[in-house]
Amino acid sequence: MTNDAIRDVLDAARAAQRASRWVGSLPTRARNAALEALAGRLESSRDEILHANARDVADARAAGIGDAKIRRLALSPESIAALAEGVQQVAALPDPIGAVTRETTTPAGLRVRKVRAPLGVVMMIYESRPGVTVDAFSLCFKAGNACILKGGREAARSNEALARCVRESLRAIGAGADEAAAMTLVTTSDRDAIRALLALEGVVDLAIPRGGEALIRFVHEHARVPTVQHFHGVCHVFAHAAADQAMALDVIATAKTSAPATCNAVECALIDEPIAGALVPRLARRAEQDGFTIRGDRRVVELAGASPAVTPADERDWGREFLDLTLAVRVVAGLDGAVEHIARYGSRHTEAIITEDAAAAEDFVNRVDASCTLVNASTRFNDGFQLGLGAEIGISTSKIHAYGPMGLEELTTQRWVVLGSGQTR
Amino acid sequence: MTNDAIRDVLDAARAAQRASRWVGSLPTRARNAALEALAGRLESSRDEILHANARDVADARAAGIGDAKIRRLALSPESIAALAEGVQQVAALPDPIGAVTRETTTPAGLRVRKVRAPLGVVMMIYESRPGVTVDAFSLCFKAGNACILKGGREAARSNEALARCVRESLRAIGAGADEAAAMTLVTTSDRDAIRALLALEGVVDLAIPRGGEALIRFVHEHARVPTVQHFHGVCHVFAHAAADQAMALDVIATAKTSAPATCNAVECALIDEPIAGALVPRLARRAEQDGFTIRGDRRVVELAGASPAVTPADERDWGREFLDLTLAVRVVAGLDGAVEHIARYGSRHTEAIITEDAAAAEDFVNRVDASCTLVNASTRFNDGFQLGLGAEIGISTSKIHAYGPMGLEELTTQRWVVLGSGQTR
């Protein structure tokens, strides 16, 4: 069984490598046409996709899978429309391939250009969200790459339904075997097979794990191919002594409640000591109103009085990615205290400060190490669309290759092209 | 012994991590001052460095180490002067840290910037060349990083003499323990200790192996930290049917002889069939004149007549990095034949075509996958200085993070900084 599974995925990966040359050679127009076709097919296959997804969700509920994960797994007519719109947006983005990012003439008279080129084969390993199947394919394909997609077992039927749409739209522009291998959905959950893919140096050019700790560890341990990880987001909002308190309350409450299962949702609010007496009771009332619960340190519990929204935190609540309507809240001693807490418990994902003091804001930005640091704005803006990339495949918490939202450019490499007239050295 | 060695390197790595915050916070002026001091110290310590190097070279000769490696190991008054000049050039380069590479205001009114920041701790693992100790330190330091340098055992005394210069120049600007840890020279050759360093996720931010196949394999097998590899250069020059033959001869001969031990030297010339009858005999005569030898395929041996410079190649000569005055030469069937040979035997390092036919040049550039592809110029121009980066730490044959020469920018990351006015979502 394992040997068959390994042989199958290795065959698929080599086919993907051949297909990557085909994708990389497609003119912009052909790549965009396939994406337009995909957007249409997602809409016209909506009922079929929802039906497959409903079966995945039912199985997941029967297996006792938690609410946060179910929320990530579930599709709706609206989310499918949003997926189709996303694909159309990717089609409309400028083609990164061939873009000249640097151009000089050297003293030796060489015309030197740095040119964007596809990576080749991108492998994505992810968990519940079936929408990733569409997002990852569309971005990889637009950037001239073939992709190998390994989704979560719990989303198998949803992913297969979406992959069918992709294959049909590729067939519309394809000629022969390559179009099928331009997107390979790996359906085995055999760990040895996944390990074999992660060891395929020279075939898989980049592997992107996106998910929880266990997934990231697995990939880290076994990957011989380059990886950029999309790890969890333990995001903090620090309400500084000089904060506009109403702004702090709004940012914290919405960053917790608007999409609690996302990696850029706030997990912990840090309240500066001088304003804790005023802010903590207001935050507790806001939690009661907005329907989230607070795990507070001793000071927070004291200051919140008898708020039913507040329970005492324990050490495990710091650095925890709740992914639900729970917010850890801690009183810290000034900016130093906040920076220290974030250095210890943060995940280099997204950190925000609320302050009217420009010097404090600058200090926070300089001292906090995160892919995105925000002043007076919600952590939820750390997102490829919101930051202007047009789309994203996820948010990298690696510093190498890409740090923060990965858009089209982050799915390319840059190579050098030099035109001379016989120069030697 | 191994346990002690592991404990020592792990302590050193954690000290480097603390020191990286110090380096990253140093103003441009202070970093440049330390580099200026280093350039001066290299000059004033020249005799001491040469003495240490002479002992390394003598030991290497006694151990029967080959000429190519000895050439890479040996320093001279001129090469030390060149090192010092290189450090001064790095000091004079613009500071990459803090540079804003993207700046937009989003529809939500957020001011979004992408800002260059240090990586943190960069580890470099390399072989004979002691000059790498100085080059790697100066580039890492200028880019705001601490570095851990693991040089070759055969260069131990040379590296120690150079590291002493670095430490003294850091002391001139330092205050306390951090300055020593800003550059750590790893002196153990204990493999378990190196493995332990390569597994230090979250402490070592990037590891750069630069050297031969065994070194790269070792790092690949054991690294849990991100790596960008500087692998060997199996570089080809393709003399196309429409080549200016005199230019082809000059490029091939000089790319072989000017610095045969470097990774961008040509290892194999591919001669297009229609011009082989004319070009091969001239190339053989050029080899006799310039003192290099040719390993030729059957056609080359035939065409070269009885040239004493030509011997028959065998299969192992294709894809071989000679690193000496040997050139493999093969007759290929047109551009397709050249592209096919390079796809099979190239190392994605540097590939060149000599042709007067612009369409053929474009076709070659589009179809060959290499960090640098050149038209009518020597492979030896794939070099950070020659391409205008000002300096380089080596040439990456990875496609991730950096592909081709790695200069200052490639030793940084880019993070997002967002200024808002209370935006929520």
PDB file of C-alpha atoms in Angstrom, chain A residues 102 104 106-108 110 112-114 118-120 201-202 205-206 217 220-229 247 250-251 254-255 258 264 348 361 364-378 380-383 386-389 398-405 409-410 412-425, chain B residues 102 104 106-108 110 112-114 118-120 201-202 205-206 217 220-229 247 250-251 254-255 258 264 348 361 364-378 380-383 386-389 398-405 409-410 412-425:
ATOM      1  CA  ARG A 102      16.553  45.678 -12.341  1.00  0.00           C
ATOM      2  CA  THR A 104      21.773  48.405 -15.688  1.00  0.00           C
ATOM      3  CA  THR A 106      27.940  47.843 -16.404  1.00  0.00           C
ATOM      4  CA  PRO A 107      31.298  49.588 -16.912  1.00  0.00           C
ATOM      5  CA  ALA A 108      32.267  46.608 -19.112  1.00  0.00           C
ATOM      6  CA  LEU A 110      27.173  44.517 -20.383  1.00  0.00           C
ATOM      7  CA  VAL A 112      22.360  43.377 -17.159  1.00  0.00           C
ATOM      8  CA  ARG A 113      18.737  42.580 -16.371  1.00  0.00           C
ATOM      9  CA  LYS A 114      17.098  40.783 -13.472  1.00  0.00           C
ATOM     10  CA  PRO A 118       8.538  30.846 -12.448  1.00  0.00           C
ATOM     11  CA  LEU A 119       9.825  28.743  -9.569  1.00  0.00           C
ATOM     12  CA  GLY A 120       8.804  25.502 -11.301  1.00  0.00           C
ATOM     13  CA  GLU A 201      15.030  17.892  -4.355  1.00  0.00           C
ATOM     14  CA  GLY A 202      15.317  19.240  -7.848  1.00  0.00           C
ATOM     15  CA  ASP A 205      11.080  23.757  -5.997  1.00  0.00           C
ATOM     16  CA  LEU A 206       9.162  25.071  -2.987  1.00  0.00           C
ATOM     17  CA  ARG A 217       6.646  20.138  12.482  1.00  0.00           C
ATOM     18  CA  HIS A 220      10.096  20.755   8.876  1.00  0.00           C
ATOM     19  CA  GLU A 221      11.312  17.398   9.969  1.00  0.00           C
ATOM     20  CA  HIS A 222      11.070  15.723   6.593  1.00  0.00           C
ATOM     21  CA  ALA A 223      11.564  18.425   3.995  1.00  0.00           C
ATOM     22  CA  ARG A 224      14.713  18.341   1.903  1.00  0.00           C
ATOM     23  CA  VAL A 225      13.141  20.748  -0.562  1.00  0.00           C
ATOM     24  CA  PRO A 226      13.026  24.461   0.302  1.00  0.00           C
ATOM     25  CA  THR A 227      10.085  25.490   2.466  1.00  0.00           C
ATOM     26  CA  VAL A 228       8.397  28.715   3.452  1.00  0.00           C
ATOM     27  CA  GLN A 229       6.112  28.138   6.373  1.00  0.00           C
ATOM     28  CA  MET A 247     -10.067  53.117  19.219  1.00  0.00           C
ATOM     29  CA  ASP A 250     -12.886  48.877  18.670  1.00  0.00           C
ATOM     30  CA  VAL A 251      -9.705  47.418  17.233  1.00  0.00           C
ATOM     31  CA  THR A 254     -13.386  43.551  16.004  1.00  0.00           C
ATOM     32  CA  ALA A 255     -10.001  41.873  15.520  1.00  0.00           C
ATOM     33  CA  SER A 258     -14.887  39.465  12.829  1.00  0.00           C
ATOM     34  CA  ASN A 264      -4.584  37.365  11.730  1.00  0.00           C
ATOM     35  CA  ARG A 348       6.385  36.754  14.225  1.00  0.00           C
ATOM     36  CA  ALA A 361       4.745  53.853  17.788  1.00  0.00           C
ATOM     37  CA  PHE A 364       7.295  49.537  18.941  1.00  0.00           C
ATOM     38  CA  VAL A 365       7.708  49.108  15.172  1.00  0.00           C
ATOM     39  CA  ASN A 366      11.504  49.010  15.481  1.00  0.00           C
ATOM     40  CA  ARG A 367      11.637  46.587  18.374  1.00  0.00           C
ATOM     41  CA  VAL A 368       8.961  44.057  17.475  1.00  0.00           C
ATOM     42  CA  ASP A 369       9.913  41.310  15.030  1.00  0.00           C
ATOM     43  CA  ALA A 370       6.863  40.355  12.986  1.00  0.00           C
ATOM     44  CA  SER A 371       5.978  39.971   9.323  1.00  0.00           C
ATOM     45  CA  CYS A 372       3.608  42.908   9.784  1.00  0.00           C
ATOM     46  CA  THR A 373       3.538  45.534  12.506  1.00  0.00           C
ATOM     47  CA  LEU A 374       0.604  47.937  12.622  1.00  0.00           C
ATOM     48  CA  VAL A 375       0.010  51.258  14.329  1.00  0.00           C
ATOM     49  CA  ASN A 376      -3.600  52.171  15.089  1.00  0.00           C
ATOM     50  CA  ALA A 377      -5.086  49.478  12.882  1.00  0.00           C
ATOM     51  CA  SER A 378      -6.411  45.977  13.309  1.00  0.00           C
ATOM     52  CA  ARG A 380      -6.716  41.650  10.456  1.00  0.00           C
ATOM     53  CA  PHE A 381      -5.222  43.957   7.833  1.00  0.00           C
ATOM     54  CA  ASN A 382      -2.191  41.651   7.512  1.00  0.00           C
ATOM     55  CA  ASP A 383      -3.648  40.083   4.396  1.00  0.00           C
ATOM     56  CA  GLN A 386      -5.722  44.454   2.279  1.00  0.00           C
ATOM     57  CA  LEU A 387      -2.039  45.296   1.788  1.00  0.00           C
ATOM     58  CA  GLY A 388      -2.468  45.682  -1.957  1.00  0.00           C
ATOM     59  CA  LEU A 389      -0.932  42.458  -3.335  1.00  0.00           C
ATOM     60  CA  SER A 398       9.597  32.526   7.581  1.00  0.00           C
ATOM     61  CA  LYS A 399      12.001  35.400   6.986  1.00  0.00           C
ATOM     62  CA  ILE A 400      13.524  33.761   3.955  1.00  0.00           C
ATOM     63  CA  HIS A 401      12.154  34.343   0.436  1.00  0.00           C
ATOM     64  CA  ALA A 402       8.958  35.973   1.740  1.00  0.00           C
ATOM     65  CA  TYR A 403       7.922  37.362   5.115  1.00  0.00           C
ATOM     66  CA  GLY A 404       4.238  38.190   5.401  1.00  0.00           C
ATOM     67  CA  PRO A 405       1.538  37.759   2.758  1.00  0.00           C
ATOM     68  CA  GLU A 409       5.724  37.844  -6.919  1.00  0.00           C
ATOM     69  CA  GLU A 410       6.556  35.631  -3.962  1.00  0.00           C
ATOM     70  CA  THR A 412       8.504  33.545  -8.609  1.00  0.00           C
ATOM     71  CA  THR A 413      12.270  33.727  -8.620  1.00  0.00           C
ATOM     72  CA  GLN A 414      14.481  36.307 -10.295  1.00  0.00           C
ATOM     73  CA  ARG A 415      17.213  35.269 -12.679  1.00  0.00           C
ATOM     74  CA  TRP A 416      19.918  37.305 -14.393  1.00  0.00           C
ATOM     75  CA  VAL A 417      20.087  37.838 -18.126  1.00  0.00           C
ATOM     76  CA  VAL A 418      23.186  39.509 -19.542  1.00  0.00           C
ATOM     77  CA  LEU A 419      23.695  40.792 -23.098  1.00  0.00           C
ATOM     78  CA  GLY A 420      27.247  41.438 -24.184  1.00  0.00           C
ATOM     79  CA  SER A 421      29.282  41.993 -27.304  1.00  0.00           C
ATOM     80  CA  GLY A 422      32.125  39.592 -26.708  1.00  0.00           C
ATOM     81  CA  GLN A 423      33.276  40.674 -23.240  1.00  0.00           C
ATOM     82  CA  THR A 424      35.819  38.406 -21.573  1.00  0.00           C
ATOM     83  CA  ARG A 425      37.542  38.500 -18.205  1.00  0.00           C
TER      84      ARG A 425
ATOM     85  CA  ARG B 102       7.139  49.539  -1.534  1.00  0.00           C
ATOM     86  CA  THR B 104       1.155  52.620  -0.927  1.00  0.00           C
ATOM     87  CA  THR B 106      -4.793  51.479   0.568  1.00  0.00           C
ATOM     88  CA  PRO B 107      -8.473  52.223  -0.082  1.00  0.00           C
ATOM     89  CA  ALA B 108      -9.008  51.842   3.692  1.00  0.00           C
ATOM     90  CA  LEU B 110      -3.750  52.619   5.586  1.00  0.00           C
ATOM     91  CA  VAL B 112       1.504  50.524   3.897  1.00  0.00           C
ATOM     92  CA  ARG B 113       5.274  50.220   3.621  1.00  0.00           C
ATOM     93  CA  LYS B 114       7.550  47.267   2.972  1.00  0.00           C
ATOM     94  CA  PRO B 118      18.083  42.217   8.984  1.00  0.00           C
ATOM     95  CA  LEU B 119      17.574  38.469   8.869  1.00  0.00           C
ATOM     96  CA  GLY B 120      19.088  38.016  12.338  1.00  0.00           C
ATOM     97  CA  GLU B 201      15.348  26.718  14.265  1.00  0.00           C
ATOM     98  CA  GLY B 202      14.424  30.123  15.518  1.00  0.00           C
ATOM     99  CA  ASP B 205      17.761  32.413  10.483  1.00  0.00           C
ATOM    100  CA  LEU B 206      19.669  31.336   7.361  1.00  0.00           C
ATOM    101  CA  ARG B 217      24.751  17.091   0.926  1.00  0.00           C
ATOM    102  CA  HIS B 220      20.905  19.466   3.114  1.00  0.00           C
ATOM    103  CA  GLU B 221      20.537  16.318   5.083  1.00  0.00           C
ATOM    104  CA  HIS B 222      20.781  17.909   8.504  1.00  0.00           C
ATOM    105  CA  ALA B 223      19.467  21.448   8.161  1.00  0.00           C
ATOM    106  CA  ARG B 224      16.206  22.297   9.895  1.00  0.00           C
ATOM    107  CA  VAL B 225      16.975  25.994   9.481  1.00  0.00           C
ATOM    108  CA  PRO B 226      16.389  27.646   6.094  1.00  0.00           C
ATOM    109  CA  THR B 227      19.252  27.261   3.626  1.00  0.00           C
ATOM    110  CA  VAL B 228      20.317  28.852   0.377  1.00  0.00           C
ATOM    111  CA  GLN B 229      22.962  26.766  -1.301  1.00  0.00           C
ATOM    112  CA  MET B 247      34.575  35.855 -30.188  1.00  0.00           C
ATOM    113  CA  ASP B 250      38.167  34.260 -26.892  1.00  0.00           C
ATOM    114  CA  VAL B 251      35.249  33.771 -24.542  1.00  0.00           C
ATOM    115  CA  THR B 254      39.549  33.126 -21.198  1.00  0.00           C
ATOM    116  CA  ALA B 255      36.564  31.717 -19.253  1.00  0.00           C
ATOM    117  CA  SER B 258      41.571  33.341 -16.202  1.00  0.00           C
ATOM    118  CA  ASN B 264      31.895  30.660 -12.849  1.00  0.00           C
ATOM    119  CA  ARG B 348      21.629  26.024 -12.850  1.00  0.00           C
ATOM    120  CA  ALA B 361      19.889  34.193 -28.302  1.00  0.00           C
ATOM    121  CA  PHE B 364      18.440  30.112 -25.499  1.00  0.00           C
ATOM    122  CA  VAL B 365      17.760  32.606 -22.710  1.00  0.00           C
ATOM    123  CA  ASN B 366      14.138  31.503 -22.441  1.00  0.00           C
ATOM    124  CA  ARG B 367      14.812  27.786 -22.470  1.00  0.00           C
ATOM    125  CA  VAL B 368      17.866  27.489 -20.231  1.00  0.00           C
ATOM    126  CA  ASP B 369      17.295  27.451 -16.473  1.00  0.00           C
ATOM    127  CA  ALA B 370      20.258  29.084 -14.737  1.00  0.00           C
ATOM    128  CA  SER B 371      20.823  31.814 -12.182  1.00  0.00           C
ATOM    129  CA  CYS B 372      22.556  33.780 -14.961  1.00  0.00           C
ATOM    130  CA  THR B 373      22.311  33.350 -18.706  1.00  0.00           C
ATOM    131  CA  LEU B 374      24.653  35.370 -20.900  1.00  0.00           C
ATOM    132  CA  VAL B 375      24.679  36.234 -24.589  1.00  0.00           C
ATOM    133  CA  ASN B 376      28.081  36.997 -26.153  1.00  0.00           C
ATOM    134  CA  ALA B 377      29.883  37.329 -22.828  1.00  0.00           C
ATOM    135  CA  SER B 378      31.979  35.141 -20.578  1.00  0.00           C
ATOM    136  CA  ARG B 380      32.900  34.704 -15.492  1.00  0.00           C
ATOM    137  CA  PHE B 381      30.690  37.812 -15.385  1.00  0.00           C
ATOM    138  CA  ASN B 382      28.222  35.988 -13.124  1.00  0.00           C
ATOM    139  CA  ASP B 383      29.671  37.695 -10.080  1.00  0.00           C
ATOM    140  CA  GLN B 386      30.517  42.437 -12.254  1.00  0.00           C
ATOM    141  CA  LEU B 387      26.720  42.528 -12.192  1.00  0.00           C
ATOM    142  CA  GLY B 388      26.671  45.700 -10.118  1.00  0.00           C
ATOM    143  CA  LEU B 389      25.738  44.441  -6.619  1.00  0.00           C
ATOM    144  CA  SER B 398      18.741  27.790  -5.054  1.00  0.00           C
ATOM    145  CA  LYS B 399      15.729  29.494  -6.606  1.00  0.00           C
ATOM    146  CA  ILE B 400      14.286  30.454  -3.264  1.00  0.00           C
ATOM    147  CA  HIS B 401      15.144  33.799  -1.596  1.00  0.00           C
ATOM    148  CA  ALA B 402      18.046  34.492  -3.970  1.00  0.00           C
ATOM    149  CA  TYR B 403      19.081  32.993  -7.318  1.00  0.00           C
ATOM    150  CA  GLY B 404      22.516  34.090  -8.499  1.00  0.00           C
ATOM    151  CA  PRO B 405      24.969  36.391  -6.740  1.00  0.00           C
ATOM    152  CA  GLU B 409      19.895  42.914  -0.153  1.00  0.00           C
ATOM    153  CA  GLU B 410      19.857  39.135  -0.301  1.00  0.00           C
ATOM    154  CA  THR B 412      17.939  40.962   4.465  1.00  0.00           C
ATOM    155  CA  THR B 413      14.241  40.278   4.719  1.00  0.00           C
ATOM    156  CA  GLN B 414      11.374  42.667   4.060  1.00  0.00           C
ATOM    157  CA  ARG B 415       8.692  43.241   6.657  1.00  0.00           C
ATOM    158  CA  TRP B 416       5.453  45.203   6.476  1.00  0.00           C
ATOM    159  CA  VAL B 417       4.800  48.332   8.500  1.00  0.00           C
ATOM    160  CA  VAL B 418       1.288  49.769   8.449  1.00  0.00           C
ATOM    161  CA  LEU B 419       0.170  53.139   9.811  1.00  0.00           C
ATOM    162  CA  GLY B 420      -3.543  53.598  10.371  1.00  0.00           C
ATOM    163  CA  SER B 421      -5.964  55.853  12.178  1.00  0.00           C
ATOM    164  CA  GLY B 422      -8.159  53.322  13.900  1.00  0.00           C
ATOM    165  CA  GLN B 423      -9.130  51.111  10.947  1.00  0.00           C
ATOM    166  CA  THR B 424     -10.972  47.906  11.861  1.00  0.00           C
ATOM    167  CA  ARG B 425     -12.327  45.034   9.801  1.00  0.00           C
TER     168      ARG B 425
END
